[in-house]
mmCIF file of C-alpha atoms and ligand atoms in Angstrom:
data_model
loop_
_atom_site.group_PDB
_atom_site.id
_atom_site.type_symbol
_atom_site.label_atom_id
_atom_site.label_comp_id
_atom_site.label_asym_id
_atom_site.label_seq_id
_atom_site.Cartn_x
_atom_site.Cartn_y
_atom_site.Cartn_z
ATOM 1 C CA UNK A 5 -0.016 -0.035 -0.005
ATOM 2 C CA UNK A 6 1.526 3.242 -1.055
ATOM 3 C CA UNK A 7 0.845 6.612 0.408
ATOM 4 C CA UNK A 8 -0.954 5.438 3.519
ATOM 5 C CA UNK A 9 -0.571 8.308 6.076
ATOM 6 C CA UNK A 10 0.352 5.991 8.991
ATOM 7 C CA UNK A 11 1.316 8.789 11.345
ATOM 8 C CA UNK A 12 -1.883 10.714 10.822
ATOM 9 C CA UNK A 13 -3.961 7.526 11.243
ATOM 10 C CA UNK A 14 -2.140 6.699 14.454
ATOM 11 C CA UNK A 15 -2.790 10.212 15.682
ATOM 12 C CA UNK A 16 -6.514 9.817 14.946
ATOM 13 C CA UNK A 17 -6.560 6.451 16.786
ATOM 14 C CA UNK A 18 -4.911 8.019 19.847
ATOM 15 C CA UNK A 19 -7.245 11.042 19.799
ATOM 16 C CA UNK A 20 -10.371 8.880 19.402
ATOM 17 C CA UNK A 21 -9.157 6.526 22.141
ATOM 18 C CA UNK A 22 -8.759 9.489 24.549
ATOM 19 C CA UNK A 23 -12.156 10.990 23.677
ATOM 20 C CA UNK A 24 -13.996 7.600 23.917
ATOM 21 C CA UNK A 25 -12.273 6.716 27.188
ATOM 22 C CA UNK A 26 -13.061 10.065 28.793
ATOM 23 C CA UNK A 27 -16.758 9.848 27.773
ATOM 24 C CA UNK A 28 -17.083 6.195 28.892
ATOM 25 C CA UNK A 29 -15.312 6.802 32.235
ATOM 26 C CA UNK A 30 -17.677 9.648 33.215
ATOM 27 C CA UNK A 31 -20.660 7.490 34.325
ATOM 28 C CA UNK A 32 -20.384 5.868 37.736
ATOM 29 C CA UNK A 33 -21.171 2.468 36.249
ATOM 30 C CA UNK A 34 -21.151 0.389 39.390
ATOM 31 C CA UNK A 35 -22.515 2.864 41.902
ATOM 32 C CA UNK A 36 -21.601 3.056 45.637
ATOM 33 C CA UNK A 37 -18.610 1.095 46.923
ATOM 34 C CA UNK A 38 -19.133 -0.788 50.202
ATOM 35 C CA UNK A 39 -16.537 -3.554 50.291
ATOM 36 C CA UNK A 40 -12.741 -3.827 50.035
ATOM 37 C CA UNK A 41 -13.257 -5.590 46.669
ATOM 38 C CA UNK A 42 -15.246 -2.715 45.122
ATOM 39 C CA UNK A 43 -12.385 -0.275 44.282
ATOM 40 C CA UNK A 44 -10.389 -3.135 42.750
ATOM 41 C CA UNK A 45 -13.251 -4.295 40.558
ATOM 42 C CA UNK A 46 -14.041 -0.697 39.499
ATOM 43 C CA UNK A 47 -10.401 -0.052 38.555
ATOM 44 C CA UNK A 48 -10.341 -3.295 36.547
ATOM 45 C CA UNK A 49 -13.485 -2.078 34.712
ATOM 46 C CA UNK A 50 -11.786 1.287 33.996
ATOM 47 C CA UNK A 51 -8.757 -0.442 32.443
ATOM 48 C CA UNK A 52 -11.032 -2.660 30.349
ATOM 49 C CA UNK A 53 -12.929 0.440 29.171
ATOM 50 C CA UNK A 54 -9.667 2.135 28.106
ATOM 51 C CA UNK A 55 -8.433 -1.003 26.217
ATOM 52 C CA UNK A 56 -11.864 -1.407 24.575
ATOM 53 C CA UNK A 57 -11.806 2.253 23.555
ATOM 54 C CA UNK A 58 -8.455 1.645 21.831
ATOM 55 C CA UNK A 59 -9.825 -1.363 19.885
ATOM 56 C CA UNK A 60 -12.978 0.574 18.992
ATOM 57 C CA UNK A 61 -10.838 3.517 17.756
ATOM 58 C CA UNK A 62 -8.571 1.315 15.577
ATOM 59 C CA UNK A 63 -11.657 -0.269 13.912
ATOM 60 C CA UNK A 64 -13.473 3.087 13.421
ATOM 61 C CA UNK A 65 -10.397 4.931 12.053
ATOM 62 C CA UNK A 66 -9.471 2.117 9.648
ATOM 63 C CA UNK A 67 -13.108 1.707 8.523
ATOM 64 C CA UNK A 68 -13.495 5.456 7.921
ATOM 65 C CA UNK A 69 -10.157 5.720 6.141
ATOM 66 C CA UNK A 70 -10.925 2.641 3.904
ATOM 67 C CA UNK A 71 -14.384 3.938 2.960
ATOM 68 C CA UNK A 72 -12.906 7.321 2.060
ATOM 69 C CA UNK A 73 -9.733 6.139 0.310
ATOM 70 C CA UNK A 74 -11.088 3.203 -1.744
ATOM 71 C CA UNK A 75 -14.615 4.365 -2.482
ATOM 72 C CA UNK A 76 -15.897 3.921 -6.059
ATOM 73 C CA UNK A 77 -15.847 7.170 -8.083
ATOM 74 C CA UNK A 78 -19.084 8.042 -9.934
ATOM 75 C CA UNK A 79 -19.291 6.065 -13.179
ATOM 76 C CA UNK A 80 -16.525 3.588 -12.135
ATOM 77 C CA UNK A 81 -17.909 0.151 -12.924
ATOM 78 C CA UNK A 82 -14.573 -1.701 -12.999
ATOM 79 C CA UNK A 83 -13.528 -4.484 -10.641
ATOM 80 C CA UNK A 84 -10.937 -3.894 -7.911
ATOM 81 C CA UNK A 85 -7.391 -5.217 -8.339
ATOM 82 C CA UNK A 86 -7.077 -8.876 -7.108
ATOM 83 C CA UNK A 87 -5.243 -9.018 -3.762
ATOM 84 C CA UNK A 88 -3.560 -11.993 -2.026
ATOM 85 C CA UNK A 89 -3.541 -10.384 1.388
ATOM 86 C CA UNK A 90 -1.163 -8.598 3.656
ATOM 87 C CA UNK A 91 0.998 -10.716 5.906
ATOM 88 C CA UNK A 92 2.296 -7.835 8.003
ATOM 89 C CA UNK A 93 -1.248 -6.585 8.671
ATOM 90 C CA UNK A 94 -2.456 -10.099 9.573
ATOM 91 C CA UNK A 95 0.406 -10.536 12.026
ATOM 92 C CA UNK A 96 -0.398 -7.166 13.608
ATOM 93 C CA UNK A 97 -4.135 -7.852 13.975
ATOM 94 C CA UNK A 98 -3.414 -11.207 15.598
ATOM 95 C CA UNK A 99 -0.591 -10.072 17.886
ATOM 96 C CA UNK A 100 -2.099 -6.866 19.242
ATOM 97 C CA UNK A 101 -5.437 -8.357 20.350
ATOM 98 C CA UNK A 102 -3.605 -11.369 21.812
ATOM 99 C CA UNK A 103 -1.416 -9.052 23.865
ATOM 100 C CA UNK A 104 -4.456 -7.078 25.073
ATOM 101 C CA UNK A 105 -6.290 -10.264 26.150
ATOM 102 C CA UNK A 106 -3.214 -11.609 27.919
ATOM 103 C CA UNK A 107 -2.638 -8.353 29.773
ATOM 104 C CA UNK A 108 -6.296 -8.200 30.915
ATOM 105 C CA UNK A 109 -6.230 -11.893 31.926
ATOM 106 C CA UNK A 110 -3.105 -11.420 34.046
ATOM 107 C CA UNK A 111 -4.527 -8.273 35.695
ATOM 108 C CA UNK A 112 -7.867 -9.989 36.394
ATOM 109 C CA UNK A 113 -6.051 -12.957 37.919
ATOM 110 C CA UNK A 114 -4.130 -10.652 40.281
ATOM 111 C CA UNK A 115 -7.313 -8.807 41.331
ATOM 112 C CA UNK A 116 -9.278 -12.029 41.866
ATOM 113 C CA UNK A 117 -6.410 -13.596 43.815
ATOM 114 C CA UNK A 118 -6.278 -10.527 46.059
ATOM 115 C CA UNK A 119 -10.092 -10.582 46.591
ATOM 116 C CA UNK A 120 -10.072 -14.241 47.531
ATOM 117 C CA UNK A 121 -7.450 -13.921 50.241
ATOM 118 C CA UNK A 122 -9.049 -15.275 53.448
ATOM 119 C CA UNK A 123 -8.785 -13.611 56.839
ATOM 120 C CA UNK A 124 -8.411 -15.659 60.060
ATOM 121 C CA UNK A 125 -11.254 -13.879 61.849
ATOM 122 C CA UNK A 126 -13.796 -14.348 59.038
ATOM 123 C CA UNK A 127 -17.452 -14.829 60.094
ATOM 124 C CA UNK A 128 -18.915 -17.928 58.489
ATOM 125 C CA UNK A 129 -22.450 -17.537 57.087
ATOM 126 C CA UNK A 130 -24.400 -20.209 55.227
ATOM 127 C CA UNK A 131 -26.623 -18.699 52.582
ATOM 128 C CA UNK A 132 -29.536 -20.769 51.164
ATOM 129 C CA UNK A 133 -31.424 -19.732 48.048
ATOM 130 C CA UNK A 134 -34.767 -21.238 47.158
ATOM 131 C CA UNK A 135 -37.780 -20.109 45.038
ATOM 132 C CA UNK A 136 -38.104 -17.250 46.058
ATOM 133 C CA UNK A 137 -36.361 -16.351 49.219
ATOM 134 C CA UNK A 138 -32.973 -16.191 50.919
ATOM 135 C CA UNK A 139 -32.168 -17.569 54.360
ATOM 136 C CA UNK A 140 -29.038 -17.292 56.442
ATOM 137 C CA UNK A 141 -27.487 -19.509 59.078
ATOM 138 C CA UNK A 142 -24.675 -18.476 61.412
ATOM 139 C CA UNK A 143 -22.959 -21.674 62.656
ATOM 140 C CA UNK A 144 -20.754 -19.780 65.180
ATOM 141 C CA UNK A 145 -23.741 -18.048 66.789
ATOM 142 C CA UNK A 146 -26.107 -21.005 66.132
ATOM 143 C CA UNK A 147 -28.811 -18.688 64.747
ATOM 144 C CA UNK A 148 -30.822 -18.401 61.615
ATOM 145 C CA UNK A 149 -32.438 -15.367 59.987
ATOM 146 C CA UNK A 150 -34.015 -14.115 56.836
ATOM 147 C CA UNK A 151 -31.784 -11.000 56.764
ATOM 148 C CA UNK A 152 -28.030 -10.979 56.219
ATOM 149 C CA UNK A 153 -26.292 -9.240 59.116
ATOM 150 C CA UNK A 154 -22.528 -8.726 59.089
ATOM 151 C CA UNK A 155 -19.938 -6.466 60.703
ATOM 152 C CA UNK A 156 -18.072 -3.611 59.044
ATOM 153 C CA UNK A 157 -14.406 -4.409 58.306
ATOM 154 C CA UNK A 158 -14.854 -8.119 59.322
ATOM 155 C CA UNK A 159 -14.520 -10.573 56.491
ATOM 156 C CA UNK A 160 -17.591 -12.756 55.810
ATOM 157 C CA UNK A 161 -17.005 -16.308 54.611
ATOM 158 C CA UNK A 162 -20.112 -17.215 52.642
ATOM 159 C CA UNK A 163 -21.067 -20.758 51.781
ATOM 160 C CA UNK A 164 -23.816 -21.013 49.208
ATOM 161 C CA UNK A 165 -26.610 -23.573 48.871
ATOM 162 C CA UNK A 166 -29.624 -23.851 46.644
ATOM 163 C CA UNK A 167 -32.618 -26.121 47.393
ATOM 164 C CA UNK A 168 -34.256 -26.204 43.983
ATOM 165 C CA UNK A 169 -32.766 -24.341 41.005
ATOM 166 C CA UNK A 170 -29.819 -22.059 40.336
ATOM 167 C CA UNK A 171 -29.794 -18.755 42.223
ATOM 168 C CA UNK A 172 -27.066 -16.166 42.429
ATOM 169 C CA UNK A 173 -25.893 -14.002 45.299
ATOM 170 C CA UNK A 174 -25.269 -10.365 44.491
ATOM 171 C CA UNK A 175 -24.899 -7.278 46.669
ATOM 172 C CA UNK A 176 -24.143 -4.629 44.041
ATOM 173 C CA UNK A 177 -22.257 -2.358 46.473
ATOM 174 C CA UNK A 178 -19.933 -5.261 47.396
ATOM 175 C CA UNK A 179 -19.373 -6.155 43.735
ATOM 176 C CA UNK A 180 -19.071 -9.895 44.430
ATOM 177 C CA UNK A 181 -21.484 -12.330 42.767
ATOM 178 C CA UNK A 182 -21.616 -16.083 43.193
ATOM 179 C CA UNK A 183 -24.043 -18.719 42.005
ATOM 180 C CA UNK A 184 -25.902 -20.979 44.417
ATOM 181 C CA UNK A 185 -26.016 -24.412 42.803
ATOM 182 C CA UNK A 186 -28.346 -27.282 43.848
ATOM 183 C CA UNK A 187 -26.198 -30.175 44.968
ATOM 184 C CA UNK A 188 -23.608 -28.115 46.748
ATOM 185 C CA UNK A 189 -21.970 -28.253 49.247
ATOM 186 C CA UNK A 190 -19.674 -31.255 49.188
ATOM 187 C CA UNK A 191 -20.319 -31.742 45.447
ATOM 188 C CA UNK A 192 -17.095 -30.133 44.404
ATOM 189 C CA UNK A 193 -18.961 -27.109 43.031
ATOM 190 C CA UNK A 194 -17.179 -23.846 43.826
ATOM 191 C CA UNK A 195 -19.847 -22.496 46.174
ATOM 192 C CA UNK A 196 -18.033 -20.309 48.674
ATOM 193 C CA UNK A 197 -16.442 -16.889 48.645
ATOM 194 C CA UNK A 198 -15.271 -14.163 50.992
ATOM 195 C CA UNK A 199 -16.110 -10.479 51.101
ATOM 196 C CA UNK A 200 -15.114 -7.721 53.492
ATOM 197 C CA UNK A 201 -17.783 -4.944 53.816
ATOM 198 C CA UNK A 202 -16.140 -1.645 54.678
ATOM 199 C CA UNK A 203 -19.204 0.585 54.945
ATOM 200 C CA UNK A 204 -21.930 0.279 57.558
ATOM 201 C CA UNK A 205 -25.535 0.597 56.404
ATOM 202 C CA UNK A 206 -28.406 -1.270 54.833
ATOM 203 C CA UNK A 207 -28.068 -2.775 51.379
ATOM 204 C CA UNK A 208 -30.023 -5.313 49.343
ATOM 205 C CA UNK A 209 -29.077 -8.877 48.360
ATOM 206 C CA UNK A 210 -30.399 -9.471 44.818
ATOM 207 C CA UNK A 211 -30.882 -12.820 43.155
ATOM 208 C CA UNK A 212 -29.237 -12.385 39.790
ATOM 209 C CA UNK A 213 -29.946 -15.745 38.189
ATOM 210 C CA UNK A 214 -33.351 -16.041 36.483
ATOM 211 C CA UNK A 215 -34.889 -18.699 38.727
ATOM 212 C CA UNK A 216 -38.617 -18.612 37.929
ATOM 213 C CA UNK A 217 -41.699 -16.363 37.999
ATOM 214 C CA UNK A 218 -40.851 -14.816 41.406
ATOM 215 C CA UNK A 219 -37.217 -14.106 40.529
ATOM 216 C CA UNK A 220 -37.626 -10.341 40.506
ATOM 217 C CA UNK A 221 -38.941 -10.414 44.122
ATOM 218 C CA UNK A 222 -36.110 -12.577 45.413
ATOM 219 C CA UNK A 223 -34.340 -10.051 47.559
ATOM 220 C CA UNK A 224 -33.162 -9.845 51.182
ATOM 221 C CA UNK A 225 -32.034 -6.920 53.403
ATOM 222 C CA UNK A 226 -28.309 -6.786 54.107
ATOM 223 C CA UNK A 227 -27.323 -4.947 57.309
ATOM 224 C CA UNK A 228 -23.664 -4.054 57.877
ATOM 225 C CA UNK A 229 -23.261 -3.254 61.558
ATOM 226 C CA UNK A 230 -20.760 -0.611 62.675
ATOM 227 C CA UNK A 231 -19.412 -2.777 65.500
ATOM 228 C CA UNK A 232 -19.268 -6.406 66.577
ATOM 229 C CA UNK A 233 -21.225 -5.535 69.754
ATOM 230 C CA UNK A 234 -24.061 -4.149 67.669
ATOM 231 C CA UNK A 235 -24.113 -7.396 65.625
ATOM 232 C CA UNK A 236 -24.060 -9.475 68.847
ATOM 233 C CA UNK A 237 -27.077 -7.577 70.169
ATOM 234 C CA UNK A 238 -28.935 -8.393 66.993
ATOM 235 C CA UNK A 239 -27.754 -12.015 67.085
ATOM 236 C CA UNK A 240 -29.032 -12.446 70.656
ATOM 237 C CA UNK A 241 -32.604 -11.774 69.488
ATOM 238 C CA UNK A 242 -32.578 -14.315 66.621
ATOM 239 C CA UNK A 243 -34.002 -17.845 66.444
ATOM 240 C CA UNK A 244 -31.605 -20.726 67.112
ATOM 241 C CA UNK A 245 -30.980 -23.203 64.337
ATOM 242 C CA UNK A 246 -33.374 -26.160 64.883
ATOM 243 C CA UNK A 247 -31.485 -29.398 65.675
ATOM 244 C CA UNK A 248 -33.096 -31.293 62.802
ATOM 245 C CA UNK A 249 -33.447 -29.221 59.628
ATOM 246 C CA UNK A 250 -36.492 -30.123 57.527
ATOM 247 C CA UNK A 251 -35.043 -31.486 54.289
ATOM 248 C CA UNK A 252 -36.802 -32.120 50.958
ATOM 249 C CA UNK A 253 -37.448 -35.822 50.293
ATOM 250 C CA UNK A 254 -34.869 -35.836 47.497
ATOM 251 C CA UNK A 255 -32.023 -34.841 49.849
ATOM 252 C CA UNK A 256 -29.043 -37.158 49.649
ATOM 253 C CA UNK A 257 -28.525 -39.536 52.543
ATOM 254 C CA UNK A 258 -24.740 -38.943 52.436
HETATM 255 CU CU1 LIG B 314 -33.580 -15.565 40.989
#
């Protein structure tokens, strides 16, 4: 290809990348942050937005340039020249996206590894999803509740269960999301996760796996207490876990 203004095209790509990134970074996509994972997830999203803006800009600039440069002039009915291809171009459009994907994968790995680090003082909570309600058991306190109560700055170790179909645990302000799968626990399904809330207040646990007609109503209050003492006062008023849990007939005998 002769006479392609590479430098000017590169300049356009950089300019469009900057403009697109700035516009796309303005909205607060994920909303309020209320766990130690939230800023890490949000920063990962920002990096993904900038890399996506770059890919978008390369495609748009090359598309615009090609349409302008190789458009058919009025009255031109001739065929284009036969082309074999362009090895340099093909290497570039394979290598650059591969590098972008590998960089994002490595960065995501680091963030996920960091989020999954467990603390020794974590509070275990067993979360059960069923059509269409959540319930919570606290093995350390031997209580059960239909609200999720936790303590600010204390890690929560959540173990998920589902009694009927797939459900999914999501507190948007915490950013973490994990499926509750029938058959877990003990089935080898990855059904637990940790999260450290770092803002006291009341939030909402949302089921984010379409689980039936009542899916949209499958929510539960999440209360993050300022102190452990406040949590203990709440815990003292809750029902104890009954010794024999009523199980559906299909429950495994193992
Ligand atoms: Cu659901």
